[in-house]
Structure formats: C-alpha cells, structure tokens
PDB file of C-alpha atoms in Angstrom:
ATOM      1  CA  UNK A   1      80.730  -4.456 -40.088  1.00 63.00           C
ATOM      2  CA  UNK A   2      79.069  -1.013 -40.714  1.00 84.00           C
ATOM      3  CA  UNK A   3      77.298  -0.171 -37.144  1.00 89.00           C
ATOM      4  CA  UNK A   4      74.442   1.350 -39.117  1.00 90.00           C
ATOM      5  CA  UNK A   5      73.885  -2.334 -40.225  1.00 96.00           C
ATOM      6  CA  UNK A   6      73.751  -4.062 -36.394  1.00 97.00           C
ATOM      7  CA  UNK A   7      70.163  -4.145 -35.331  1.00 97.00           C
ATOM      8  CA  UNK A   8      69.944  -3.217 -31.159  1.00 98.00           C
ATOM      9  CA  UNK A   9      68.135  -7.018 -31.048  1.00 98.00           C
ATOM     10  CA  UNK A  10      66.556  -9.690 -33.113  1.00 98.00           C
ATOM     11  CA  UNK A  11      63.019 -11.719 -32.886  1.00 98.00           C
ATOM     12  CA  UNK A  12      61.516 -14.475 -34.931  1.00 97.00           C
ATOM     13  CA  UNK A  13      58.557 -12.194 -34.897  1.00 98.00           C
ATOM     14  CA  UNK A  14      57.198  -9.273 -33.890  1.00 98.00           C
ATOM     15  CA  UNK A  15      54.210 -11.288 -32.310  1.00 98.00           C
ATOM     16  CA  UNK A  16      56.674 -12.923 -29.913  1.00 97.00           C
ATOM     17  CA  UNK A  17      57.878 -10.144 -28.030  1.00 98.00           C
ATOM     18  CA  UNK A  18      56.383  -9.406 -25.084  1.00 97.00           C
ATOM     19  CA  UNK A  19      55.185  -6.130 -23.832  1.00 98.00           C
ATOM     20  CA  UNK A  20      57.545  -6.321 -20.671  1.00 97.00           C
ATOM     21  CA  UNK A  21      60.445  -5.892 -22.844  1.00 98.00           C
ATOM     22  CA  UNK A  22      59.316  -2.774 -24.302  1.00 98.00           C
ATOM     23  CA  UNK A  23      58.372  -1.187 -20.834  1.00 97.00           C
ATOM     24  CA  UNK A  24      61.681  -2.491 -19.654  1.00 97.00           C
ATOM     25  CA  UNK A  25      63.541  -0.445 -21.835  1.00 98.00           C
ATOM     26  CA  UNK A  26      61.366   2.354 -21.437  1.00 98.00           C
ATOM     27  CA  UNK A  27      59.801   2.130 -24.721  1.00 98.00           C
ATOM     28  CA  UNK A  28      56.144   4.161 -25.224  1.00 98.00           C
ATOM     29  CA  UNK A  29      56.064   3.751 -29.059  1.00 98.00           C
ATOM     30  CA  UNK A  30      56.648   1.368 -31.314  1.00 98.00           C
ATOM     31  CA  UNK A  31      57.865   1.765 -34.785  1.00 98.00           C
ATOM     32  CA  UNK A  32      56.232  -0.864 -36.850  1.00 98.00           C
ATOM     33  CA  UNK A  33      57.244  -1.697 -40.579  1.00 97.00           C
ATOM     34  CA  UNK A  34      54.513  -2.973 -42.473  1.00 96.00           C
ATOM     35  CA  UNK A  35      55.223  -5.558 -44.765  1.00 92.00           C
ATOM     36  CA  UNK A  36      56.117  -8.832 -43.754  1.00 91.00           C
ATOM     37  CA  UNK A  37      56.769  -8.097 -40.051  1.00 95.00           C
ATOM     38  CA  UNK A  38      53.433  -6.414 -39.169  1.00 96.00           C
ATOM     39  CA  UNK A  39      51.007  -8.486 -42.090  1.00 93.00           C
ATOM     40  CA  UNK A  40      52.176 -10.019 -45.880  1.00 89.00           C
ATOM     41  CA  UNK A  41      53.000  -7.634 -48.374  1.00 81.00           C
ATOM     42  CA  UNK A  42      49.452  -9.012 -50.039  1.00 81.00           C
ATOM     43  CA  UNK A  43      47.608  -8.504 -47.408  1.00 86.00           C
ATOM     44  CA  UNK A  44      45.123  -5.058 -47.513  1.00 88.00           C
ATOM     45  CA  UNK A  45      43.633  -5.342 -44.362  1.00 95.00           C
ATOM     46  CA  UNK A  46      44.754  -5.776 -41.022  1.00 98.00           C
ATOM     47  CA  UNK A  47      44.085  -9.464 -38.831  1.00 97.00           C
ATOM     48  CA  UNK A  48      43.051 -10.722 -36.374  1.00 98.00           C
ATOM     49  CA  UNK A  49      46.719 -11.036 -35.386  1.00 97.00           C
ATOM     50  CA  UNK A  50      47.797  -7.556 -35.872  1.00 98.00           C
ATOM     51  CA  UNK A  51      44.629  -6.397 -34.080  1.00 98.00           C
ATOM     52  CA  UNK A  52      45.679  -8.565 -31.098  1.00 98.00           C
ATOM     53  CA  UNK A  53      48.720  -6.887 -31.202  1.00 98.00           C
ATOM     54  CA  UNK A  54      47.785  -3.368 -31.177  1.00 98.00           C
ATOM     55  CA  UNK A  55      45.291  -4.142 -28.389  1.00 98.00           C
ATOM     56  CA  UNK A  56      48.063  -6.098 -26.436  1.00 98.00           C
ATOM     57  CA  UNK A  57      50.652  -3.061 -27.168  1.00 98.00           C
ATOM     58  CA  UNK A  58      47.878  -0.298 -26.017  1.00 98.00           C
ATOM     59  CA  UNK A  59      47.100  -1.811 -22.581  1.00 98.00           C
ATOM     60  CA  UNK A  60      50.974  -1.231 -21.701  1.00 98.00           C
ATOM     61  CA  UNK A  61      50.464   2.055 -22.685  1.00 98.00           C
ATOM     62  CA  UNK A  62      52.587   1.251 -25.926  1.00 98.00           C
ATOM     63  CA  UNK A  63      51.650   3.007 -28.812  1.00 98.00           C
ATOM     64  CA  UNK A  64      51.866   1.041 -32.389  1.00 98.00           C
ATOM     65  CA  UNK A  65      52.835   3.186 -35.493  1.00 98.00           C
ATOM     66  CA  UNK A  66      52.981   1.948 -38.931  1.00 98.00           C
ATOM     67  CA  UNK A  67      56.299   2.918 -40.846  1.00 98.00           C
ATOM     68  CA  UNK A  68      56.907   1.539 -44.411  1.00 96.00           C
ATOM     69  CA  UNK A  69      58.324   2.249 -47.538  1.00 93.00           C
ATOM     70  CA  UNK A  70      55.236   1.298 -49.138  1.00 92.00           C
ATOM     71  CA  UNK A  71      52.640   4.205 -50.863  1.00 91.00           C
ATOM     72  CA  UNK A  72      51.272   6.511 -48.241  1.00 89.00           C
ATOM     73  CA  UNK A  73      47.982   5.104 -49.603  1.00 93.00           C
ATOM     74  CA  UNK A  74      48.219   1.398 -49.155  1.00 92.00           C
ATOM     75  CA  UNK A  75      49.919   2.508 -45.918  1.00 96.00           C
ATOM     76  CA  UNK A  76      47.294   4.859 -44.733  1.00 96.00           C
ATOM     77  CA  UNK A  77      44.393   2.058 -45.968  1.00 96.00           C
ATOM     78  CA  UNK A  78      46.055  -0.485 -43.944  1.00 97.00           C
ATOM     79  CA  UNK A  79      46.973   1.940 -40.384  1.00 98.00           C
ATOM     80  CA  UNK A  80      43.424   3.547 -40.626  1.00 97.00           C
ATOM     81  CA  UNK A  81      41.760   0.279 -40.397  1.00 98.00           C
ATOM     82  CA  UNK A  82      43.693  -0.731 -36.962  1.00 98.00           C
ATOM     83  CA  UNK A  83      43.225   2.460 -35.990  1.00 98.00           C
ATOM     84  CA  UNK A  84      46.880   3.274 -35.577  1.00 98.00           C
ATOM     85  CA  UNK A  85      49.174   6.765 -36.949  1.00 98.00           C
ATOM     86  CA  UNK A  86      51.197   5.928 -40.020  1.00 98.00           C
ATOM     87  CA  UNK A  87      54.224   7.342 -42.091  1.00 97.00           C
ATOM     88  CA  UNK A  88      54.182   6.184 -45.626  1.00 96.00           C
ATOM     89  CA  UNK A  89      56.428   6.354 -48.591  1.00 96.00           C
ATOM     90  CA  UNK A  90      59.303   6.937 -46.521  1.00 96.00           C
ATOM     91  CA  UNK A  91      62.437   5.948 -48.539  1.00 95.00           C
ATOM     92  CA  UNK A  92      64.222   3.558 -46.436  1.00 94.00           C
ATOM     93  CA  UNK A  93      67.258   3.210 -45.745  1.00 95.00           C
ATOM     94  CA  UNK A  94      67.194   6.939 -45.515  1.00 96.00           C
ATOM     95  CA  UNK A  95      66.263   8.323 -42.508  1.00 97.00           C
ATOM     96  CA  UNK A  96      65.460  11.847 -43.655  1.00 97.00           C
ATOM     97  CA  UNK A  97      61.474  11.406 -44.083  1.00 97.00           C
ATOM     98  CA  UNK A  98      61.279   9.581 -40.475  1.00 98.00           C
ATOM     99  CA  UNK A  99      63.261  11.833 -38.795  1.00 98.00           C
ATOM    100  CA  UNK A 100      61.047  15.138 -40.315  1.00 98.00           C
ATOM    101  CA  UNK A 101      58.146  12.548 -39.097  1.00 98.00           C
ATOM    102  CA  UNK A 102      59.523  12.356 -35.460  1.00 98.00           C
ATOM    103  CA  UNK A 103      60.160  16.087 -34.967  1.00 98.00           C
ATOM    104  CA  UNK A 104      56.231  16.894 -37.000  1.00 98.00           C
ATOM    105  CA  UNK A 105      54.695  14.607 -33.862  1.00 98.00           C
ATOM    106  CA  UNK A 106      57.446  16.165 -30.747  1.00 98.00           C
ATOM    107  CA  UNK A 107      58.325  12.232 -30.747  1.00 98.00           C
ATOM    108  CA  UNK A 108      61.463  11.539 -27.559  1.00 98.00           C
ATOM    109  CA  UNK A 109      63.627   9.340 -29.917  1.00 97.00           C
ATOM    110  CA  UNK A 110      64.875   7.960 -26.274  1.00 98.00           C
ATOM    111  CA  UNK A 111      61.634   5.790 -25.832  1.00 98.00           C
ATOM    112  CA  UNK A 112      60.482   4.816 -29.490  1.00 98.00           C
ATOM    113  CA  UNK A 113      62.291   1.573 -30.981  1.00 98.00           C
ATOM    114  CA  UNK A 114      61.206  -0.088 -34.497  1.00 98.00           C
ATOM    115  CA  UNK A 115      60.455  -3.077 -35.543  1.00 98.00           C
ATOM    116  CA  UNK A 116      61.375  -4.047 -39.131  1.00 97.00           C
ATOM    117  CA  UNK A 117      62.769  -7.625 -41.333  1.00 93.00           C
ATOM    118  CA  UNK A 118      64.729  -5.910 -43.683  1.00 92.00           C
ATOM    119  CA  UNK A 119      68.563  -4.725 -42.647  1.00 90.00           C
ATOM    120  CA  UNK A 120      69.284  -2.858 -45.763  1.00 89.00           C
ATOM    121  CA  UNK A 121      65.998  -0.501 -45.155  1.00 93.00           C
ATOM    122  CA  UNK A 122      64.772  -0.859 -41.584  1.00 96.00           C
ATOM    123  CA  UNK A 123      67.495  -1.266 -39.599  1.00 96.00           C
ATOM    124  CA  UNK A 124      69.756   1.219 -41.613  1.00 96.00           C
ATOM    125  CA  UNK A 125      66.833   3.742 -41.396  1.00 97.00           C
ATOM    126  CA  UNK A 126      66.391   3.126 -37.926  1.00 98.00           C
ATOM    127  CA  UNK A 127      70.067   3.529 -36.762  1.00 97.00           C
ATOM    128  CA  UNK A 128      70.353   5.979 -38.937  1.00 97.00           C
ATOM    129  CA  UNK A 129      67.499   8.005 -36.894  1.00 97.00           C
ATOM    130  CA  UNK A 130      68.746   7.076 -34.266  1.00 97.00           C
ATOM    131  CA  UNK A 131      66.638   4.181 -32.944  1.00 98.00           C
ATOM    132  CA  UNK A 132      66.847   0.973 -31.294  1.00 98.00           C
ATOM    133  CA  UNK A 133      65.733  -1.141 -33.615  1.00 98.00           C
ATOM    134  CA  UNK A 134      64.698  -5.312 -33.840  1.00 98.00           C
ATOM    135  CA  UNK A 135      65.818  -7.293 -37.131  1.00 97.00           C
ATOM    136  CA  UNK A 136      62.387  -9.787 -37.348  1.00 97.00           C
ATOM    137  CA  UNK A 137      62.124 -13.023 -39.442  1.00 92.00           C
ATOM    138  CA  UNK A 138      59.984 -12.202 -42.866  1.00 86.00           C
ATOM    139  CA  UNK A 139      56.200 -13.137 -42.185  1.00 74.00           C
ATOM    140  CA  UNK A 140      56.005 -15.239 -45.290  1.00 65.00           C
ATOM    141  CA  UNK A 141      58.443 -16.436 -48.180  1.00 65.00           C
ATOM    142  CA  UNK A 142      56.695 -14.164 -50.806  1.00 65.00           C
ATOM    143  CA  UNK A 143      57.948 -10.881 -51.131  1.00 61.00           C
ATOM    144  CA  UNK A 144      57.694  -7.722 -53.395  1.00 65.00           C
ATOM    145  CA  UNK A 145      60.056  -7.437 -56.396  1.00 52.00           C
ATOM    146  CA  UNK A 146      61.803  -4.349 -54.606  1.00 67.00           C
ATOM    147  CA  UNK A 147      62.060  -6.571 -51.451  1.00 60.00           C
ATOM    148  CA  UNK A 148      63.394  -9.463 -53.460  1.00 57.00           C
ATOM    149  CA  UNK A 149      66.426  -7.621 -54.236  1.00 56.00           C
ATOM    150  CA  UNK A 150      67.080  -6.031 -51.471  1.00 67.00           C
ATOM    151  CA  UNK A 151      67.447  -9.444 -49.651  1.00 58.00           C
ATOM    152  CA  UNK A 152      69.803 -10.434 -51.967  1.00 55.00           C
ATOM    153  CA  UNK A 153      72.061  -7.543 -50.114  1.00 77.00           C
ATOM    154  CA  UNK A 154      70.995  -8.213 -46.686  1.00 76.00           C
ATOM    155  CA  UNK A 155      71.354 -12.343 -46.613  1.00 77.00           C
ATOM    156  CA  UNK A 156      75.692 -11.502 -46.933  1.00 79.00           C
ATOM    157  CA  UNK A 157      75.395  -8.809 -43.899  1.00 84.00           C
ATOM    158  CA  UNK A 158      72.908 -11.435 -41.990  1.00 86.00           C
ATOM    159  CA  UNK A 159      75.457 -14.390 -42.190  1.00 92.00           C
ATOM    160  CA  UNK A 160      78.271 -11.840 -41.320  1.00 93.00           C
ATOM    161  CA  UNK A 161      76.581 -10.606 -38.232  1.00 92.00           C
ATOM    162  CA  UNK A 162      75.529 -13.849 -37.131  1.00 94.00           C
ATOM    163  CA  UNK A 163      79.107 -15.260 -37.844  1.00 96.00           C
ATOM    164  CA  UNK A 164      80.623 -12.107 -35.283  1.00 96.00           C
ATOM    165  CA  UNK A 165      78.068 -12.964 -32.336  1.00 95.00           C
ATOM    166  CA  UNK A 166      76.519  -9.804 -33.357  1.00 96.00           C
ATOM    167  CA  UNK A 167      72.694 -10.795 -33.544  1.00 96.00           C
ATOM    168  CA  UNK A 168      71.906 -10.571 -30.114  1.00 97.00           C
ATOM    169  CA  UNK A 169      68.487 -12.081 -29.503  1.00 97.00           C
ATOM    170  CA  UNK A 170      65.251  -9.910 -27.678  1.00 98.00           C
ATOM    171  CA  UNK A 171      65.174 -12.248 -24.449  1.00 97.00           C
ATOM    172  CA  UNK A 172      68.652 -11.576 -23.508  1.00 96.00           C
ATOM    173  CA  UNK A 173      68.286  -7.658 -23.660  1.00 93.00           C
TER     174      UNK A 173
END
C-alpha cells in the first residue's frame, strides 16, 4: 500500500474527537476539509454544530482552518461566516496549492494536522504536505458528482487498509 494513501488516524467524525487529542500531539491548527466532514456538500452556511466546534477548538487554543477543493467562493462564503481562515480551490490530491498556503501564513507543519473523508484527495494531499492527517466517515450519503467518483477509487484502498490493520483509530493514538 502506497504510504501517501495511510491516513496518521481515523474517526467516525470530526465532531467526536476531543480537543485533548489534538493538544496531546501538540497540534495548534487544524486543517479542516469542508465538505462532508466539516458540513454537507449542500449546505451554504455553517451550524450550529460546526459553530460548536470552532468554539470548542478555540478555547484549547486550536485554531480551525477550512481547506477544500471546492471554489474559493463557496469556500470563502462558508469560512467567513464561522469566522475562520480558508484555502479554497486547492486541487487535491496535490499538495502544491496547500503547501504555497502554509509557507504564505509562516505555518510549523510540526503542529497542524487535517481532517478530511476522502483518501484519494485529503489524505494524499495531506501526506503529501507533509501532515498528519485523520480519514473521517462522510457526513451524509449524498455527495458531489466529482466526489462520487472519487469514492469509487478510495472504497478498494479503504478495504485494503482496513484488511492490513492499517486504519488505526484516534483513541488509540
């Protein structure tokens, strides 16, 4: 299995992980894909949940930032709103466009990690930055075209990982 594929940890959801874990690994920013781990594809504005989140992440000094391959403008709607930075249109799997956004804001690679549900974009892009990153559980069943085919690539890898003990879950890191 291609290393570039393994994700550093997995979670149903992003809402489950605590804080702790984050601070335990020394992580002050979080990398946050947008659609279906942070909010449905369909959804414009941010909840109640995602709010909750933010707020939750801030008090442990965590800092949330939107990353998607989704237009800079739906992206920068959407991050505005919460009140979080963003980096839109990025063209995951490639890393290229985060890493140029990483060195733009001085970011320490050493204590960001991402959250993303999508192996063939997030967690390639992510390794491929250089990050720690956590393979999520979609949000909901509906999904963009784009993401509908790209799933059809990741569910083989999934299976594969999962078959070589290699899906190692958020509470036991």
């Amino acid at each position: 299995m291609n290393k570039r594929f393994i994700p550093f940890c997995v979670a149903k959801s992003i809402y489950d992980i605590e804080p702790a874990f984050f601070q335990k690994h020394n992580i002050s920013i979080l990398f946050v894909d947008l659609d279906n781990t942070l909010d449905a594809y369909h959804q414009s504005h941010p909840t109640d949940k995602a709010f909750a989140l933010k707020e939750k992440l801030s008090k442990a000094a965590i800092e949330m930032i939107v990353v998607s391959n989704n237009t800079s403008k739906r992206v920068s709607t959407y991050a505005k709103e919460l009140g979080v930075r963003y980096a839109g249109s990025l063209y995951k799997p490639f890393a290229f466009k985060l890493r140029k956004f990483i060195k733009k804001n001085g970011i320490d690679i050493s204590k960001v990690m991402m959250i993303g549900d999508q192996i063939i974009t997030d967690v390639a892009c992510g390794n491929g930055a250089g990050i720690r990153v956590i393979l999520t559980e979609r949000l909901v069943e509906d999904d963009q075209w784009t993401t509908r085919f790209n799933r059809w690539f990741d569910a083989p890898r999934y299976q594969k990982m999962k078959k070589q003990n290699l899906l190692i879950s958020w509470e036991e890191r």
